[in-house]
Amino acid sequence: VQLVESGGGLVQAGGSLRLSCAASERALSRYSMGWFRQAPGKEREFVAFLSSGGGMTVYADSVKGRFTISRDNAKNTVSLEMNSLKPEDTAVYYCAARVPSVYYSRPDQYSYWGQGTQVTVSS
């Protein structure tokens, strides 16, 4: 499945952004989905997980209470709503998909990746 992220940009600290991940062919509802991010000089890190049925979400401690992952099956998209953004949230954000599963947080556990979208939070 090919994934395409959108919605990144430049925002001031305390602001909000909504990232979207779309697929052109297979229904994303078939997959467990993850959002990851990678800041310059750092490893790619887990941000959020959404099960294929939508009944399970998991968040990194650093974003818990501020970010929300969700899916819209009618639009075949998965979104990441980001509120109360901090400068340390600055990174390239990637969506990823894998066959339906329990929660996985390691990048190598995901088979499909988008190209990433840049999020920059200014102080």
PDB file of C-alpha atoms in Angstrom:
ATOM      1  CA  VAL A   1       0.000   0.000   0.000  1.00  0.00           C
ATOM      2  CA  GLN A   2       1.284   3.483  -0.874  1.00  0.00           C
ATOM      3  CA  LEU A   3       0.935   6.113   1.823  1.00  0.00           C
ATOM      4  CA  VAL A   4       1.019   9.879   1.397  1.00  0.00           C
ATOM      5  CA  GLU A   5       1.219  12.297   4.318  1.00  0.00           C
ATOM      6  CA  SER A   6       0.082  15.909   4.262  1.00  0.00           C
ATOM      7  CA  GLY A   7      -0.644  18.730   6.661  1.00  0.00           C
ATOM      8  CA  GLY A   8       2.796  19.574   7.966  1.00  0.00           C
ATOM      9  CA  GLY A   9       4.051  23.120   8.289  1.00  0.00           C
ATOM     10  CA  LEU A  10       5.392  25.837  10.542  1.00  0.00           C
ATOM     11  CA  VAL A  11       3.482  26.682  13.714  1.00  0.00           C
ATOM     12  CA  GLN A  12       4.200  28.615  16.891  1.00  0.00           C
ATOM     13  CA  ALA A  13       4.526  26.851  20.212  1.00  0.00           C
ATOM     14  CA  GLY A  14       1.099  26.177  21.668  1.00  0.00           C
ATOM     15  CA  GLY A  15      -0.475  25.898  18.256  1.00  0.00           C
ATOM     16  CA  SER A  16      -2.094  22.971  16.467  1.00  0.00           C
ATOM     17  CA  LEU A  17      -1.680  20.985  13.281  1.00  0.00           C
ATOM     18  CA  ARG A  18      -3.564  18.085  11.767  1.00  0.00           C
ATOM     19  CA  LEU A  19      -1.587  15.567   9.738  1.00  0.00           C
ATOM     20  CA  SER A  20      -3.308  13.256   7.304  1.00  0.00           C
ATOM     21  CA  CYS A  21      -2.190   9.970   5.783  1.00  0.00           C
ATOM     22  CA  ALA A  22      -3.948   8.772   2.652  1.00  0.00           C
ATOM     23  CA  ALA A  23      -3.766   5.600   0.597  1.00  0.00           C
ATOM     24  CA  SER A  24      -4.649   5.420  -3.043  1.00  0.00           C
ATOM     25  CA  GLU A  25      -5.490   1.794  -3.370  1.00  0.00           C
ATOM     26  CA  ARG A  26      -6.061  -0.616  -0.518  1.00  0.00           C
ATOM     27  CA  ALA A  27      -8.319   0.374   2.313  1.00  0.00           C
ATOM     28  CA  LEU A  28      -6.398   1.575   5.330  1.00  0.00           C
ATOM     29  CA  SER A  29      -9.039  -0.049   7.495  1.00  0.00           C
ATOM     30  CA  ARG A  30      -7.279  -3.339   6.738  1.00  0.00           C
ATOM     31  CA  TYR A  31      -4.122  -2.216   8.524  1.00  0.00           C
ATOM     32  CA  SER A  32      -2.872  -1.274  11.917  1.00  0.00           C
ATOM     33  CA  MET A  33      -1.451   2.226  11.623  1.00  0.00           C
ATOM     34  CA  GLY A  34       1.333   4.101  13.301  1.00  0.00           C
ATOM     35  CA  TRP A  35       2.726   7.620  13.309  1.00  0.00           C
ATOM     36  CA  PHE A  36       6.447   8.098  13.841  1.00  0.00           C
ATOM     37  CA  ARG A  37       8.735  11.109  13.790  1.00  0.00           C
ATOM     38  CA  GLN A  38      12.398  11.763  13.218  1.00  0.00           C
ATOM     39  CA  ALA A  39      14.255  14.872  14.280  1.00  0.00           C
ATOM     40  CA  PRO A  40      17.643  15.788  12.788  1.00  0.00           C
ATOM     41  CA  GLY A  41      20.404  13.622  14.197  1.00  0.00           C
ATOM     42  CA  LYS A  42      17.966  11.396  16.074  1.00  0.00           C
ATOM     43  CA  GLU A  43      16.472   7.982  15.503  1.00  0.00           C
ATOM     44  CA  ARG A  44      12.938   7.557  14.256  1.00  0.00           C
ATOM     45  CA  GLU A  45      10.622   7.343  17.227  1.00  0.00           C
ATOM     46  CA  PHE A  46       7.116   6.089  17.874  1.00  0.00           C
ATOM     47  CA  VAL A  47       4.362   8.664  18.292  1.00  0.00           C
ATOM     48  CA  ALA A  48       0.990   6.901  18.095  1.00  0.00           C
ATOM     49  CA  PHE A  49      -0.685   3.598  17.183  1.00  0.00           C
ATOM     50  CA  LEU A  50      -4.201   2.785  15.993  1.00  0.00           C
ATOM     51  CA  SER A  51      -5.497  -0.754  15.621  1.00  0.00           C
ATOM     52  CA  SER A  52      -7.184  -1.852  12.416  1.00  0.00           C
ATOM     53  CA  GLY A  53     -10.592  -1.889  14.060  1.00  0.00           C
ATOM     54  CA  GLY A  54      -9.970   1.461  15.685  1.00  0.00           C
ATOM     55  CA  GLY A  55     -10.599   0.137  19.153  1.00  0.00           C
ATOM     56  CA  MET A  56      -7.073   0.500  20.466  1.00  0.00           C
ATOM     57  CA  THR A  57      -4.854   3.561  20.560  1.00  0.00           C
ATOM     58  CA  VAL A  58      -1.435   3.932  22.147  1.00  0.00           C
ATOM     59  CA  TYR A  59       0.621   7.101  22.494  1.00  0.00           C
ATOM     60  CA  ALA A  60       4.187   7.910  23.370  1.00  0.00           C
ATOM     61  CA  ASP A  61       4.419   9.491  26.804  1.00  0.00           C
ATOM     62  CA  SER A  62       5.805  12.671  25.243  1.00  0.00           C
ATOM     63  CA  VAL A  63       2.595  13.305  23.269  1.00  0.00           C
ATOM     64  CA  LYS A  64      -0.057  11.739  25.496  1.00  0.00           C
ATOM     65  CA  GLY A  65      -2.914  14.133  26.125  1.00  0.00           C
ATOM     66  CA  ARG A  66      -1.855  16.420  23.268  1.00  0.00           C
ATOM     67  CA  PHE A  67      -2.024  14.214  20.150  1.00  0.00           C
ATOM     68  CA  THR A  68      -4.934  12.128  18.868  1.00  0.00           C
ATOM     69  CA  ILE A  69      -4.785   9.448  16.181  1.00  0.00           C
ATOM     70  CA  SER A  70      -7.950   8.550  14.299  1.00  0.00           C
ATOM     71  CA  ARG A  71      -9.144   7.074  11.034  1.00  0.00           C
ATOM     72  CA  ASP A  72     -11.864   8.021   8.566  1.00  0.00           C
ATOM     73  CA  ASN A  73     -12.714   4.897   6.595  1.00  0.00           C
ATOM     74  CA  ALA A  74     -15.001   6.770   4.204  1.00  0.00           C
ATOM     75  CA  LYS A  75     -12.080   8.994   3.156  1.00  0.00           C
ATOM     76  CA  ASN A  76      -9.519   6.193   3.525  1.00  0.00           C
ATOM     77  CA  THR A  77      -7.332   8.370   5.722  1.00  0.00           C
ATOM     78  CA  VAL A  78      -5.640   8.234   9.103  1.00  0.00           C
ATOM     79  CA  SER A  79      -5.041  11.517  10.922  1.00  0.00           C
ATOM     80  CA  LEU A  80      -2.881  12.804  13.719  1.00  0.00           C
ATOM     81  CA  GLU A  81      -4.350  15.806  15.510  1.00  0.00           C
ATOM     82  CA  MET A  82      -1.571  17.658  17.315  1.00  0.00           C
ATOM     83  CA  ASN A  83      -2.383  20.293  19.942  1.00  0.00           C
ATOM     84  CA  SER A  84      -0.285  22.314  22.384  1.00  0.00           C
ATOM     85  CA  LEU A  85       2.718  21.858  20.146  1.00  0.00           C
ATOM     86  CA  LYS A  86       6.184  22.328  21.591  1.00  0.00           C
ATOM     87  CA  PRO A  87       9.509  23.094  19.873  1.00  0.00           C
ATOM     88  CA  GLU A  88      10.636  19.570  20.738  1.00  0.00           C
ATOM     89  CA  ASP A  89       7.852  18.219  18.516  1.00  0.00           C
ATOM     90  CA  THR A  90       9.776  19.527  15.500  1.00  0.00           C
ATOM     91  CA  ALA A  91      10.515  16.593  13.196  1.00  0.00           C
ATOM     92  CA  VAL A  92       9.585  14.860   9.982  1.00  0.00           C
ATOM     93  CA  TYR A  93       6.426  12.884  10.685  1.00  0.00           C
ATOM     94  CA  TYR A  94       5.752   9.574   8.960  1.00  0.00           C
ATOM     95  CA  CYS A  95       2.704   7.374   8.818  1.00  0.00           C
ATOM     96  CA  ALA A  96       3.212   3.633   8.615  1.00  0.00           C
ATOM     97  CA  ALA A  97       1.033   0.570   8.117  1.00  0.00           C
ATOM     98  CA  ARG A  98       1.301  -3.089   8.970  1.00  0.00           C
ATOM     99  CA  VAL A  99      -0.937  -6.114   8.869  1.00  0.00           C
ATOM    100  CA  PRO A 100      -3.495  -6.086  11.692  1.00  0.00           C
ATOM    101  CA  SER A 101      -1.785  -6.738  14.987  1.00  0.00           C
ATOM    102  CA  VAL A 102      -1.509  -5.901  18.609  1.00  0.00           C
ATOM    103  CA  TYR A 103       0.388  -2.753  19.464  1.00  0.00           C
ATOM    104  CA  TYR A 104       3.847  -2.396  17.927  1.00  0.00           C
ATOM    105  CA  SER A 105       6.121   0.599  18.416  1.00  0.00           C
ATOM    106  CA  ARG A 106       9.336  -0.251  16.550  1.00  0.00           C
ATOM    107  CA  PRO A 107       9.767   1.137  13.031  1.00  0.00           C
ATOM    108  CA  ASP A 108      11.040  -2.224  11.743  1.00  0.00           C
ATOM    109  CA  GLN A 109       7.697  -3.762  12.680  1.00  0.00           C
ATOM    110  CA  TYR A 110       5.909  -1.744  10.003  1.00  0.00           C
ATOM    111  CA  SER A 111       5.931  -2.740   6.331  1.00  0.00           C
ATOM    112  CA  TYR A 112       4.661   0.363   4.560  1.00  0.00           C
ATOM    113  CA  TRP A 113       5.760   3.974   4.923  1.00  0.00           C
ATOM    114  CA  GLY A 114       4.915   7.371   3.555  1.00  0.00           C
ATOM    115  CA  GLN A 115       7.501   9.920   2.454  1.00  0.00           C
ATOM    116  CA  GLY A 116       7.069  12.104   5.529  1.00  0.00           C
ATOM    117  CA  THR A 117       5.882  15.629   6.200  1.00  0.00           C
ATOM    118  CA  GLN A 118       7.859  18.318   8.016  1.00  0.00           C
ATOM    119  CA  VAL A 119       6.501  19.824  11.219  1.00  0.00           C
ATOM    120  CA  THR A 120       8.368  22.799  12.639  1.00  0.00           C
ATOM    121  CA  VAL A 121       7.352  24.390  15.937  1.00  0.00           C
ATOM    122  CA  SER A 122       8.883  27.766  16.691  1.00  0.00           C
ATOM    123  CA  SER A 123       9.374  29.056  20.223  1.00  0.00           C
TER     124      SER A 123
END
